[in-house]
Every structure is written in structure tokens, then in C-alpha cells.
Short mmCIF file of C-alpha atoms in Angstrom, two decimals:
data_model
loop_
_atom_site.label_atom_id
_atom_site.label_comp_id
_atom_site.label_asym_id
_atom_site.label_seq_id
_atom_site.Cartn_x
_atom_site.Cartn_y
_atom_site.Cartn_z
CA UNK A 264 -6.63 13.47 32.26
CA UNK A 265 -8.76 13.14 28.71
CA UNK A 266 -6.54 15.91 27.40
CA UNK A 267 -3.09 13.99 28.07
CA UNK A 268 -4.73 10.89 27.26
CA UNK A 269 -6.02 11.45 23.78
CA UNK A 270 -2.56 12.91 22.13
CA UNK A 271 -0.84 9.91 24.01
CA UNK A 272 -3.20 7.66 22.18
CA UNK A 273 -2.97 9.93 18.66
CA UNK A 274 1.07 9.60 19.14
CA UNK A 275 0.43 5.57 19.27
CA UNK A 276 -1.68 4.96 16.80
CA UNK A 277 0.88 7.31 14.30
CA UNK A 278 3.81 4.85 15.33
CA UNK A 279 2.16 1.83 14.56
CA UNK A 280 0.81 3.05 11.35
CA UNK A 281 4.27 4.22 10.89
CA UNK A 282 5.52 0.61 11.43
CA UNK A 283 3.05 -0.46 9.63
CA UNK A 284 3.68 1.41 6.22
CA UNK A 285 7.37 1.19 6.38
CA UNK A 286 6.78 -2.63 6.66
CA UNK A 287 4.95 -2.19 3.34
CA UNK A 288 7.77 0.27 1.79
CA UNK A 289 10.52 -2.48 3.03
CA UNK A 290 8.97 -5.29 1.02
CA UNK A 291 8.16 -3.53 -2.23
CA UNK A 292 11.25 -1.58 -1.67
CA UNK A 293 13.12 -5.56 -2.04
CA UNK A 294 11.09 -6.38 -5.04
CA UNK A 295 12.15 -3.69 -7.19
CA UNK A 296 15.24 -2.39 -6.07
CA UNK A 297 17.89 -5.47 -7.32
CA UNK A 298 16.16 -3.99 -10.51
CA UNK A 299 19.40 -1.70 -10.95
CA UNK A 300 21.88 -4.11 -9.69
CA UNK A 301 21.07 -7.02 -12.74
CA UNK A 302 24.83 -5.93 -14.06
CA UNK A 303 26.79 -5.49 -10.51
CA UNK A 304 25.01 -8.87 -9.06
CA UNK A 305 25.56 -10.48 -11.94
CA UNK A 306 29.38 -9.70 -12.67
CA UNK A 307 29.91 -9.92 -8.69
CA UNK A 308 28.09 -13.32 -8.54
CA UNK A 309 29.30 -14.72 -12.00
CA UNK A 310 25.84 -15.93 -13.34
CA UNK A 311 23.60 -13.88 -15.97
CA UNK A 312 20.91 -11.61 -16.32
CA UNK A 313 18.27 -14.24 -16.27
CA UNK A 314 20.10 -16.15 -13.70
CA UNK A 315 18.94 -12.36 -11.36
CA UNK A 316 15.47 -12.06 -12.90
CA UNK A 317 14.95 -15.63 -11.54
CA UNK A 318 16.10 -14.58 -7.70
CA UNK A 319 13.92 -11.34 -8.11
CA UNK A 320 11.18 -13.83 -9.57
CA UNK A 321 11.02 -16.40 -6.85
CA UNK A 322 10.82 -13.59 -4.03
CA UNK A 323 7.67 -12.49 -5.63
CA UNK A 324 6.65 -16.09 -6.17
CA UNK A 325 7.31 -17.14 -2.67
CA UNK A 326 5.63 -14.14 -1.22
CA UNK A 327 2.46 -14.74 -3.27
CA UNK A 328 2.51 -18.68 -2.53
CA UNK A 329 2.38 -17.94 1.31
CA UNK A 330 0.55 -15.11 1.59
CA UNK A 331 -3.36 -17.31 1.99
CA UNK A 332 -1.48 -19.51 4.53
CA UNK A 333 0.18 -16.37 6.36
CA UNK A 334 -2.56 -14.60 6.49
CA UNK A 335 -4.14 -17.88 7.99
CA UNK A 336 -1.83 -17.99 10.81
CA UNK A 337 -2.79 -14.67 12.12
CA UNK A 338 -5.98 -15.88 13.19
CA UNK A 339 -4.30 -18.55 15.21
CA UNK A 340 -1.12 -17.29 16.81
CA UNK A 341 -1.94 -13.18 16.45
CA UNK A 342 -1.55 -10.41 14.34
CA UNK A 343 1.38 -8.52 16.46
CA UNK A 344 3.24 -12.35 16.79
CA UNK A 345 2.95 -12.75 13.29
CA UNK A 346 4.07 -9.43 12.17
CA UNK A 347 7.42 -9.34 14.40
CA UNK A 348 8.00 -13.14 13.18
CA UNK A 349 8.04 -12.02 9.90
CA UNK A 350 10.30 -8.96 10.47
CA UNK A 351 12.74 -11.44 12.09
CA UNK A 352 12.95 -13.58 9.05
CA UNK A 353 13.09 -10.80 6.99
CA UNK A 354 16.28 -9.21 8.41
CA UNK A 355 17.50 -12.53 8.44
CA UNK A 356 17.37 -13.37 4.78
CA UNK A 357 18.29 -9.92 4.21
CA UNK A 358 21.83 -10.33 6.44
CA UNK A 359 22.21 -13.42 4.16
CA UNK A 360 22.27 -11.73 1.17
CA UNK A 361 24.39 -9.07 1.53
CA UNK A 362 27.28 -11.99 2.46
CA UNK A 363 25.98 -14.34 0.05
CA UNK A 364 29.29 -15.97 -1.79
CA UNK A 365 26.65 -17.05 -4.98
CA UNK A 366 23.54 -17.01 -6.70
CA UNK A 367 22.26 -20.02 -4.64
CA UNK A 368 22.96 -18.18 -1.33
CA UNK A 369 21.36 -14.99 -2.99
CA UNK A 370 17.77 -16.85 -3.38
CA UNK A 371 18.39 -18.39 -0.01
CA UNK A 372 18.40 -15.35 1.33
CA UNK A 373 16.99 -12.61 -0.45
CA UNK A 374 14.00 -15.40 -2.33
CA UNK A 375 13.41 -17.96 0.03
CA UNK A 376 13.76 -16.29 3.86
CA UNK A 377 13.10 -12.66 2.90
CA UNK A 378 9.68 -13.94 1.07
CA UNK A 379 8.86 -16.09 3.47
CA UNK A 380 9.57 -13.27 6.42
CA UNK A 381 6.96 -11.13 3.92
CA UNK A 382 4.36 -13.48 3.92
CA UNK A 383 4.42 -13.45 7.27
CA UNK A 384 4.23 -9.71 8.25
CA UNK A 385 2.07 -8.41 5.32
CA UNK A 386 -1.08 -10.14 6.01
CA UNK A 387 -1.11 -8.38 9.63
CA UNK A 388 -0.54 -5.11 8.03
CA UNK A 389 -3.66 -4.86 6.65
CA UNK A 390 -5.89 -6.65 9.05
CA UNK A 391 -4.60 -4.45 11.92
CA UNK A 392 -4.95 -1.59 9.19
CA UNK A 393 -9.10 -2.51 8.71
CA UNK A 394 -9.75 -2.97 12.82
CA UNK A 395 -7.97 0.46 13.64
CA UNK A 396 -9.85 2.54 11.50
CA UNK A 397 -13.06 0.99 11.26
CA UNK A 398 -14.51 4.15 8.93
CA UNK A 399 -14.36 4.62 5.33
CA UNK A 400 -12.74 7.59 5.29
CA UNK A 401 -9.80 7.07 8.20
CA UNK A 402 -9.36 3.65 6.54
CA UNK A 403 -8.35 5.30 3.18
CA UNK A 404 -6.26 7.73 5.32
CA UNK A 405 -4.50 4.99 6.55
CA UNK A 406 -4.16 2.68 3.22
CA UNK A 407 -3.18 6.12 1.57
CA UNK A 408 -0.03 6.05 3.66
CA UNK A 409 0.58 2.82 3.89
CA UNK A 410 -0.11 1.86 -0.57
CA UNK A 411 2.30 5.47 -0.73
CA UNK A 412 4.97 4.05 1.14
CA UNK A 413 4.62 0.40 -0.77
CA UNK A 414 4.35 1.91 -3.83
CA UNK A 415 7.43 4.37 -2.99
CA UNK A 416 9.30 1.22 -2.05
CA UNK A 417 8.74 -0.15 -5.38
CA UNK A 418 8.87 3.14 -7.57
CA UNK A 419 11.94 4.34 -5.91
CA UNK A 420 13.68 0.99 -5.21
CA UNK A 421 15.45 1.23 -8.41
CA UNK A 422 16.86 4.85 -7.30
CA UNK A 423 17.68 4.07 -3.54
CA UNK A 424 19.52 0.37 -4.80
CA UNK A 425 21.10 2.68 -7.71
CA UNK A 426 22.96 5.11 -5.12
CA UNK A 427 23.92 2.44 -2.47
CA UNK A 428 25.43 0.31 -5.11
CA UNK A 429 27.11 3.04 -6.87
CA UNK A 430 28.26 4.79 -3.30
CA UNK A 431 28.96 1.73 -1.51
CA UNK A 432 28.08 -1.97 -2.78
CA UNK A 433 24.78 -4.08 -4.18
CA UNK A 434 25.44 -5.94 -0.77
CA UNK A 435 24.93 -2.52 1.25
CA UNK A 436 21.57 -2.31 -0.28
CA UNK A 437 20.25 -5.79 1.84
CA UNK A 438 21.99 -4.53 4.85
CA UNK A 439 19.97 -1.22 4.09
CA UNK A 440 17.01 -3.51 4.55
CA UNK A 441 17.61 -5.08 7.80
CA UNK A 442 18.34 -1.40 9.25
CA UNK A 443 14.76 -0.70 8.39
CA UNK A 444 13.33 -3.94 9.82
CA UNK A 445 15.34 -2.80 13.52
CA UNK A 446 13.56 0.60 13.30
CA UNK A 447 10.29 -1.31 12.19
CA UNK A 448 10.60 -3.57 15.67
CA UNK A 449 11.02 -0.57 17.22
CA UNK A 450 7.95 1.12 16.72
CA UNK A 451 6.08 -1.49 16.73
CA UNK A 452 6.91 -2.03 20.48
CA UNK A 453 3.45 -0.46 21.59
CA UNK A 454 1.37 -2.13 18.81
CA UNK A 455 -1.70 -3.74 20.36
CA UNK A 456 -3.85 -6.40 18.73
CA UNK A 457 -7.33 -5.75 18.51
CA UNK A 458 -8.48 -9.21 18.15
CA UNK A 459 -7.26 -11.96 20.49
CA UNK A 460 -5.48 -14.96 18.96
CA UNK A 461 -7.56 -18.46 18.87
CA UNK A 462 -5.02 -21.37 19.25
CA UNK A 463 -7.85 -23.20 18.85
CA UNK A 464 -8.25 -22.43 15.15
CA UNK A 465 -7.47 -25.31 12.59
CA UNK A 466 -4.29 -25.11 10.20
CA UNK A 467 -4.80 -26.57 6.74
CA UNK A 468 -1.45 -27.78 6.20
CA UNK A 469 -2.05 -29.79 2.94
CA UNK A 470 -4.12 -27.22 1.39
CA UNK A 471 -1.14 -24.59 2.42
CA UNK A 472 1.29 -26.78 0.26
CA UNK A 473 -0.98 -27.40 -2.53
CA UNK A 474 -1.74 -23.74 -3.61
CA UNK A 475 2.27 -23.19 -2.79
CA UNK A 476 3.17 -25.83 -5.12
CA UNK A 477 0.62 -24.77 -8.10
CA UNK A 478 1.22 -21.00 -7.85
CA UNK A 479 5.00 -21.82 -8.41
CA UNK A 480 4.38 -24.16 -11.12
CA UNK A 481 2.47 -21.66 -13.19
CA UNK A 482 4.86 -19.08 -13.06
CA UNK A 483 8.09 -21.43 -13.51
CA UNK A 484 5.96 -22.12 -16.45
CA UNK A 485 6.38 -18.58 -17.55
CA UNK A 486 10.07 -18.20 -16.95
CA UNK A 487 10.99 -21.50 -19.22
CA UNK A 488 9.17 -19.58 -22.13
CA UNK A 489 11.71 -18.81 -23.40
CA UNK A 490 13.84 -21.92 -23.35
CA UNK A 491 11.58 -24.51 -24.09
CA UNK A 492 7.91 -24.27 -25.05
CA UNK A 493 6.75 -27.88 -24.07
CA UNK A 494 8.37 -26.84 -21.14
CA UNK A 495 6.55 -23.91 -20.03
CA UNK A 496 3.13 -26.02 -21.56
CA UNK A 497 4.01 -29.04 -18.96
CA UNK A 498 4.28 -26.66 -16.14
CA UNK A 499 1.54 -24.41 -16.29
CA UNK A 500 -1.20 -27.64 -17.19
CA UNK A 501 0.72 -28.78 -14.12
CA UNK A 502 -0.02 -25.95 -11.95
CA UNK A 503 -3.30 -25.72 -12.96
CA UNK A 504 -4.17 -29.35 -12.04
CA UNK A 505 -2.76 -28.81 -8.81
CA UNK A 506 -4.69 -25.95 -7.98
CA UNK A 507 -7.89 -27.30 -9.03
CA UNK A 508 -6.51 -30.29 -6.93
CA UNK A 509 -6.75 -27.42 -4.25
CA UNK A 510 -10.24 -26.57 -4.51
CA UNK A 511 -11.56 -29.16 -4.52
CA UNK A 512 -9.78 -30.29 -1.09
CA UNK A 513 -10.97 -26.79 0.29
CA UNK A 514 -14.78 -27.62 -1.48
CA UNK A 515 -14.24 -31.45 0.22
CA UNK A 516 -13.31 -29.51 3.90
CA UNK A 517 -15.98 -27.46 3.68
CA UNK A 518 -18.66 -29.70 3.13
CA UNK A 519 -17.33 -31.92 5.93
CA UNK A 520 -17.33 -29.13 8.05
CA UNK A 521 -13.57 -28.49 8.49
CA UNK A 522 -11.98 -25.31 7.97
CA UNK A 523 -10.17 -25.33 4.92
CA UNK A 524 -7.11 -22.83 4.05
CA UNK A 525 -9.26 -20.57 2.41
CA UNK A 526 -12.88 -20.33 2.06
CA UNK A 527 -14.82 -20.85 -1.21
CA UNK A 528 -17.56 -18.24 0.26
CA UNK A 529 -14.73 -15.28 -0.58
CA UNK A 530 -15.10 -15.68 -4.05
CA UNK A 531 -19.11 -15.20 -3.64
CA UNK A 532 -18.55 -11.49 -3.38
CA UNK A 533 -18.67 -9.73 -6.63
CA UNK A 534 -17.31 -6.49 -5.68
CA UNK A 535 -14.21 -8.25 -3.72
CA UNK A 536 -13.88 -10.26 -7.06
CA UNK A 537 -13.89 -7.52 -9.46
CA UNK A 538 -11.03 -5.78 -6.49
CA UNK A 539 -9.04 -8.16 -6.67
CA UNK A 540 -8.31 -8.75 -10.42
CA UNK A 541 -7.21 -4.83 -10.50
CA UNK A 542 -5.31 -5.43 -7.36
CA UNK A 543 -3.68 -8.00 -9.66
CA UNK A 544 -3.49 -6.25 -12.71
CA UNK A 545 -1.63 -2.76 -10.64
CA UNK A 546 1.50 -4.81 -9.20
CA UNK A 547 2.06 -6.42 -12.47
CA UNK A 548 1.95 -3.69 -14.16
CA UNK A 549 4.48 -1.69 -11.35
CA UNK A 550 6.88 -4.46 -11.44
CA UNK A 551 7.01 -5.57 -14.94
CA UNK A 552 7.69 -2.17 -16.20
CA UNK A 553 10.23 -1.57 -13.31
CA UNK A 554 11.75 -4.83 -14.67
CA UNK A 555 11.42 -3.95 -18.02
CA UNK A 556 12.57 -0.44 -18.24
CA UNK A 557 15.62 -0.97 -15.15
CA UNK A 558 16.57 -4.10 -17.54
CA UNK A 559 16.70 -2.48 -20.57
CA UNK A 560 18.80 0.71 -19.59
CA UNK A 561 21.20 -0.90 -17.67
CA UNK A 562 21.94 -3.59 -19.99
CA UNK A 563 20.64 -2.02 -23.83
CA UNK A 564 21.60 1.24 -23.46
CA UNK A 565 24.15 0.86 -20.69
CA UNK A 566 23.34 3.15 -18.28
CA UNK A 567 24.72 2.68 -14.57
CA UNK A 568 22.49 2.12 -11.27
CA UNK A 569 22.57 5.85 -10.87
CA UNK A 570 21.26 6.76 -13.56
CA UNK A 571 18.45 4.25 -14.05
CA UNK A 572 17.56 5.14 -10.53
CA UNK A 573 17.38 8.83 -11.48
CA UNK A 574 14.61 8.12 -14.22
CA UNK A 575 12.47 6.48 -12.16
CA UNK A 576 12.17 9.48 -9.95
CA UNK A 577 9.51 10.41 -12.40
CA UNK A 578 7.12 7.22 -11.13
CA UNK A 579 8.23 7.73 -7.64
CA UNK A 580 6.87 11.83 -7.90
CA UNK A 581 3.63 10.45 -9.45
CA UNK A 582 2.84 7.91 -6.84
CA UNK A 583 3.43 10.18 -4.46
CA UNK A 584 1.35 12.94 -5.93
CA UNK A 585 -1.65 11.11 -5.58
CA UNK A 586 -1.06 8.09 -3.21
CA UNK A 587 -0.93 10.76 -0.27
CA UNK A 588 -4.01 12.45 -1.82
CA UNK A 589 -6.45 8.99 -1.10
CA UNK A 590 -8.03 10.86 1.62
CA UNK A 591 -9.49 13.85 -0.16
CA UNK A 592 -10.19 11.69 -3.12
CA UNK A 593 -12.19 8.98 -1.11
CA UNK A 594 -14.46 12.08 -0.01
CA UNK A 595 -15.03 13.56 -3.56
CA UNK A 596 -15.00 10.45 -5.94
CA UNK A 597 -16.58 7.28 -6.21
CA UNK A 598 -13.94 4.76 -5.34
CA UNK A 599 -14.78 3.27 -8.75
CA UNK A 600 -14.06 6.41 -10.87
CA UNK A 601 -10.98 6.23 -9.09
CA UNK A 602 -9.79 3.08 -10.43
CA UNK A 603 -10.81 3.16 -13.33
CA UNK A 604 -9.12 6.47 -14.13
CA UNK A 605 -5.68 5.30 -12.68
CA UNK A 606 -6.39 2.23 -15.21
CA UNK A 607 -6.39 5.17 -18.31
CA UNK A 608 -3.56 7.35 -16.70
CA UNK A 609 -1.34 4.04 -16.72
CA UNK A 610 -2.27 2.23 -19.95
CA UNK A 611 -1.06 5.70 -21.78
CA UNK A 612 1.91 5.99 -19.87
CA UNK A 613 2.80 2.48 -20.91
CA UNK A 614 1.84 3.52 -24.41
CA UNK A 615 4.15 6.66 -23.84
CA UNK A 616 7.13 4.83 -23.00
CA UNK A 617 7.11 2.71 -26.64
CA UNK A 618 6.38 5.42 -28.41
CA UNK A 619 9.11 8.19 -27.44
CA UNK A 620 11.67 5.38 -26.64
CA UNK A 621 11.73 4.88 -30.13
CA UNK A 622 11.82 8.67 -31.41
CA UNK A 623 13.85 9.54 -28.80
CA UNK A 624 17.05 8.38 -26.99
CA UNK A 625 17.86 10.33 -24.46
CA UNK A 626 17.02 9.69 -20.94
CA UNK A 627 13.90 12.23 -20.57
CA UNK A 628 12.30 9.97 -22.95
CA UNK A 629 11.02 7.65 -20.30
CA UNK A 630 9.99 10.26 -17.81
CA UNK A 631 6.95 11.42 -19.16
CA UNK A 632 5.57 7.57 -19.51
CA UNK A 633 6.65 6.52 -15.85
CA UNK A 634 5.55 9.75 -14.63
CA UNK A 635 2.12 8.89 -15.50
CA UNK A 636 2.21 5.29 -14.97
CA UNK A 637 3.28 6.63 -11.40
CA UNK A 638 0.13 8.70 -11.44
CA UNK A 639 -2.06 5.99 -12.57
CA UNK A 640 -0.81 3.50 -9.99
CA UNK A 641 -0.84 5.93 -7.31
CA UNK A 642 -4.49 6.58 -7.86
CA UNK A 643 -6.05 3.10 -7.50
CA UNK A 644 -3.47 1.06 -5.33
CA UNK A 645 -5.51 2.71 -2.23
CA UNK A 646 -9.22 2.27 -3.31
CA UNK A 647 -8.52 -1.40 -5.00
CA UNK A 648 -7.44 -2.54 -1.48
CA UNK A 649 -10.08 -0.58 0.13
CA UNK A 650 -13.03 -2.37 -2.21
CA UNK A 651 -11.45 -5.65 -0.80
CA UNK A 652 -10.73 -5.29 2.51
CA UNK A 653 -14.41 -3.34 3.24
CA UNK A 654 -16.02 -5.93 2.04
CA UNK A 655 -15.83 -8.59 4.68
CA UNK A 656 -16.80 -8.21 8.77
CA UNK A 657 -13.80 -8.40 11.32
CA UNK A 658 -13.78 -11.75 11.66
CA UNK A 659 -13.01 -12.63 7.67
CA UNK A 660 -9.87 -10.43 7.46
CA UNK A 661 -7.39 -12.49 7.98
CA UNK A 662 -8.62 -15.11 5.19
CA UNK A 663 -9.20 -11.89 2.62
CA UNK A 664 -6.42 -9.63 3.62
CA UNK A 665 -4.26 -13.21 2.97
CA UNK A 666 -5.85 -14.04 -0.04
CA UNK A 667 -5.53 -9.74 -1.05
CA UNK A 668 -2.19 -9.83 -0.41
CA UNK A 669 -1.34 -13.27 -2.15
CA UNK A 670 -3.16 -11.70 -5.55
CA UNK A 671 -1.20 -8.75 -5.44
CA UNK A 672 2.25 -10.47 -5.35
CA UNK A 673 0.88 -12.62 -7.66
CA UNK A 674 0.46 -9.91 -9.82
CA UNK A 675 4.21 -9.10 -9.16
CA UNK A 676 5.41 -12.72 -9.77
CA UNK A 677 3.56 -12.46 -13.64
CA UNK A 678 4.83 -9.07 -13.93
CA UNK A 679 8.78 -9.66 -13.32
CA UNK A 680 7.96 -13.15 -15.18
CA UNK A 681 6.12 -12.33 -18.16
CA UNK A 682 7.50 -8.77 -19.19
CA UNK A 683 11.30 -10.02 -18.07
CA UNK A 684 10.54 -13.32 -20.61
CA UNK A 685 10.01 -11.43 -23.04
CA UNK A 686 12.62 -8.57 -22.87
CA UNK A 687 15.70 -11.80 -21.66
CA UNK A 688 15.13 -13.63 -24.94
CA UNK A 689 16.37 -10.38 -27.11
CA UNK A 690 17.21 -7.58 -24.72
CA UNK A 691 16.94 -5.56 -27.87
CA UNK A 692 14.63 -2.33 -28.88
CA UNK A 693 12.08 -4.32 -30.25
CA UNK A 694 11.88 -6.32 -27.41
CA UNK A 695 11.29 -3.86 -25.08
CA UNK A 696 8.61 -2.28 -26.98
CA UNK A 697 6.85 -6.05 -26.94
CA UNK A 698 6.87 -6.26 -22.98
CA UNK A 699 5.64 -2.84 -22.62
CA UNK A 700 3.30 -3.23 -25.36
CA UNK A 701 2.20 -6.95 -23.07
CA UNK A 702 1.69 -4.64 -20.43
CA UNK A 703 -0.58 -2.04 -21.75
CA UNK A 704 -2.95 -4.68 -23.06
CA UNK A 705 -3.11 -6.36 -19.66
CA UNK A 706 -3.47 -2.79 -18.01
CA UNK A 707 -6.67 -3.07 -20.23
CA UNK A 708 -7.80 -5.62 -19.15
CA UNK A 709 -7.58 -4.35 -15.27
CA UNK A 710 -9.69 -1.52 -16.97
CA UNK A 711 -12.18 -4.05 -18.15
CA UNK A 712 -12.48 -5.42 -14.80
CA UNK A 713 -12.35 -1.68 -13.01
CA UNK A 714 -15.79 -0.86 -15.25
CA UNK A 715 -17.78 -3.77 -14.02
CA UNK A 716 -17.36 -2.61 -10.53
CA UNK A 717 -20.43 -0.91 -8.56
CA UNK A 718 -20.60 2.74 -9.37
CA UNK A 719 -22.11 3.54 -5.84
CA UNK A 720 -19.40 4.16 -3.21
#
């Protein structure tokens, strides 16, 4: 009976992790992948380059504004009944989109449901991720697969959207998406939550729309940069206010012994600190170059979806390379040597891809610098989330893996928005080098941060 029993259980626990990592490749897959389709959405669509970098903007925004509250929710209605929510709303949106008649529709769809359907489902994926593998080792296993298949999603978005556009349609691409969401639901028919839901747990539903409202704010801020500069000052002072309007509601909960939305006493952990601002730091740095470079050969040097899907085969090979490796790394190396080194590898790929873009022009001029931005990425996405999310008890993930999650997409939201500012207001050579150059002196800054953490394991 043990015999049958154990591979029945090993078979289980491979489809929900499975489920689990495609869920993750899915949703980064969405954020990078219109990335080739800026000319065919745009001509299709009648509305402009900028008028796609905002759709592709608010998804990340929208993700990143609901993440905290998502990730609240799983404590109170489940992990599995949040996850297959989200995967509902996700297809949705996605179905949406690939019918959508204009740009509004498009961001209906594709930036309002399909971000909020995220928000939803990612949170779970990580909880459920920390409670089924509760050792060091099998967790990094597991966030090995699961930061491979998210970082796939978003390296070879660009190259997956580039061949279903080109072969088909942009609008095949979302239907693409909601294919992957049925096969999702599918294996995720068996998944068992480890914790049981508390209906009895409080909802902060003002502090929920608060941090919503500032986090879009700020980065609206960034996108009217380039339009009006008292603009973008009068929306991120805005933003700001309304976020410290935010803490102190949660300080004001706390001390009057409510639960608030998301605990001050999470931000009392150094280590989860210092995890989070590379966490932050890696998905802006994935998605504003993806952004960046997808932008500027499509539209610069006028290559099709193919081909700028083609190049960024090089990052796609590099993630892989050493996302799938996190296991034997997590044995041999400190997880801090690990992130710090991915911080180097990345910071001179960025450097790479200014420097031979302007020797060179061919195409293999951008290979060698996504190829080790790839690498770089590859090697800390795993052990960033893994300094997080082991640094709370059971009971505290769904509040960190919430507030993990919302920090990452963050970091998405600032890269599409800050690197795509910069390269919309001259989509010229020079511009390109000034986002990537942006880049590499934030990926320094993630370095910065990667050195102050512990150098014990």
C-alpha cells in the first residue's frame, strides 16, 4: 500500500507545482509579450506607440496595486478559491482582448480584468509554494521551477507573441492565454490547501483602496514625464501623500487593535527588507529592457515580431540556464553570493547592450547583452523570493507573499514606465542608450541593496 501510495502522492504534488508555475509563466508571459505587437496593435487599433505602452503599463500597475489586498483575501476565503478565481478572471480579460474593437476595450481586458485575475492567483502561488515544501532546499526546488517558468514567460514572451502574430494574429496571442488558463484549471483539480480558510478574518477595505490609489498615482506620474513635468510632479507628491495617508491608517488599526491590510511588523525584518528591494530592482530591470529593446527594434530599426522575438531567445537560454539550476546552487552557495552575482552578470549585460548597439548594427549585437542579463536574472529571481518568503512562520504568508508579489510588479510597473518614458519621447539611438543606461544604474543599486544582506545562509 506505502509503495502505490507514495508515487500517487509524488504524481500530485508534480501537477500542482505544474499548475502552479505555469500560472507564473502565464502572467509574466502577458506582461512582456504585447512587447512585439506595439506596431500590429497599434496600426490594428489606430492609436500610438505610447497609447500600447500605457495598456502594457496599467496591467503591471493593476497587478502591483492588488497584489497586498489579494494576497489578503487568501487568508479569508482560501488559497485554492482564490487561485481558480483568479484564473477565471484571467481567461476572461484575456477572451476580451483578443475581440477588443479599441484601445479602451484592450485595457478593459488585457489591463483591468487580466491584472486583476493576477492579483488574485499569484499570491496563492507562493503561499501554497512555502507550506508544500517546508525545507530550504525542496523550497528552492520548487521556486526554481516556478521563477524559470515566470521568468521564461517574460524572456520569451516577446518570441512566442512574435510567431503567433506573424503566423496568425496579435489577437491569437490572448486567446493563446486563456488556452493555458483551461489547462491550468485542469491540473489544479487535485490541489489541496494546507491551511483552512478563516471567514472570520477582517478585510481592510479602505486601506485596500488607499495603497491602490497611491501606487497608481506614482507611476501615472512617471508616464506624464514626458508630456508635462508639473504634471508628473502633481502626481507623484500625490501618490506619496496618499500612501503615507495609508500608513498611518494601518499604524491607527494597529494600535486599536484591528487588523489592518498589511502589517507594519513586516517591515521590522531586515533581511525580508533588503529581499525585497532586489525583488524590486530584478522585474524592473526584466521588463524595462524587454520594453526597451522590443520597442526600439520594432519601431527604430524596423524589425518585425519575428525577428525581435528571435533575439530575445538569447535572455530566454540564460534564464533558463540557471533558473533550473536553483537547486544545486542553494546547496553550494550562500543565497547572498547568489544575488549579488546575478546583480554583476546583469548590470554588464545592460552595459553590453549600449555599447555594441552602437558599434554594431546587426541583430547579434543584442544577444550577447540579453544573454547575460538572462543569466543574471535567472540567478537571483529564485533566492530573492526565497530570502522573503523564509522569513516569516506559516501563518504570515499570505500578508508577505502579497506584499512580495505586489513589490515585484511594482518593479515591473517602474520598469515598462520609466525605461518606455524615456525611449517614447525620442525613439531614437540615443534614447535607447539613456533607458538602458537608467537601467544599469538602478541594477546598481539592487547590487547595493544585495551586499547589505546577511552573508550566512
Amino acid at each position: 500500500m506505502a509503495e502505490t501510495v507514495a508515487p500517487a502522492r509524488a504524481s500530485g504534488q508534480r501537477r500542482v507545482l505544474a499548475a502552479l508555475a505555469l500560472a507564473q509563466f502565464i502572467c509574466s508571459f502577458a506582461g512582456s509579450n504585447m512587447n512585439v505587437m506595439i506596431n500590429d496593435i497599434s496600426e490594428d487599433l489606430d492609436t500610438t506607440v505610447q497609447g500600447v505602452q500605457v495598456a502594457i503599463t496599467v496591467f503591471l500597475l493593476v497587478m502591483a496595486a492588488l497584489m497586498i489586498p489579494g494576497g489578503k483575501l487568501t487568508d479569508r476565503y482560501g488559497r485554492k478559491r482564490c487561485f481558480l478565481t483568479g484564473l477565471v478572471v484571467y481567461a476572461v480579460g484575456a477572451l476580451l482582448s483578443a475581440a477588443a474593437p479599441g484601445l479602451g476595450v484592450l485595457i478593459l481586458g488585457n489591463s483591468l480584468l487580466e491584472g486583476i485575475g493576477t492579483a488574485l492567483l499569484i499570491p496563492p502561488v507562493y503561499i501554497l509554494t512555502t507550506l508544500l515544501y517546508p525545507d530550504v532546499t525542496s523550497r528552492a526546488r520548487a521556486f526554481g521551477v516556478i521563477m524559470a517558468l515566470g521568468g521564461i514567460g517574460a524572456a520569451a514572451g516577446p518570441l512566442i507573441g512574435g510567431l503567433i502574430t506573424e503566423g496568425i494574429s496579435w489577437r491569437a496571442a490572448f486567446v493563446f492565454q486563456a488556452v493555458v488558463i483551461a489547462v491550468i484549471v485542469l491540473l489544479a483539480r487535485n490541489l489541496d490547501d494546507p491551511l483552512p480558510p478563516d471567514p472570520t478574518r477582517s478585510f481592510d477595505t479602505g486601506g485596500a483602496i488607499l495603497s491602490a490609489v497611491g501606487l497608481v498615482l506614482v507611476v501615472m506620474g512617471i508616464l506624464a514625464a514626458d508630456n508635462d513635468v508639473w504634471l508628473m510632479i502633481a502626481l507623484i507628491v500625490a501618490g506619496a501623500l496618499v500612501l503615507l495617508w495609508f500608513f498611518r491608517r494601518v499604524r491607527a488599526r494597529e494600535r486599536s487593535g484591528k487588523e489592518p491590510l498589511l502589517s507594519l511588523t513586516l517591515f521590522r525584518n531586515r533581511t525580508s527588507n533588503l529581499g525585497l528591494v532586489t525583488q524590486n530592482v530584478q522585474w524592473l530591470l526584466l521588463m524595462g529592457t524587454s520594453f526597451t529593446v522590443a520597442a526600439y527594434l520594432q519601431v527604430v530599426r524596423d524589425y518585425n515580431a519575428v525577428e525581435t522575438g528571435v533575439i530575445f531567445t538569447a535572455a530566454t537560454l540564460g534564464l533558463l540556464l540557471t533558473s533550473l539550476s536553483a537547486e544545486r546552487l542553494a546547496k553550494r552557495r550562500p543565497q547572498r553570493t547568489l544575488i549579488v552575482t546575478g546583480f554583476l552578470v546583469t548590470v554588464v549585460g545592460a552595459t553590453a547592450l549600449v555599447a555594441l548597439a552602437a558599434a554594431y548594427t546587426t541583430a547579434w549585437s543584442y544577444v550577447p547583452g540579453l544573454l547575460l542579463i538572462g543569466l543574471g536574472l535567472g540567478l537571483m529571481l529564485t533566492p530573492s523570493v526565497n530570502v522573503v518568503q523564509s522569513s516569516f512562520p506559516e501563518e504570515r504568508q499570505g500578508e508577505i507573499s502579497g506584499l512580495s508579489r505586489s513589490v515585484s510588479n511594482l518593479g515591473s510597473s517602474f520598469g515598462t514606465a520609466i525605461a518606455g518614458t524615456i525611449l517614447v519621447s525620442g525613439l531614437t539611438k540615443g534614447a535607447y542608450a539613456a533607458a538602458m543606461i537608467t537601467l544599469a544604474v538602478i541594477g546598481l543599486a539592487g547590487l547595493a541593496a544585495a551586499l547589505r544582506l546577511p552573508k550566512s545562509p
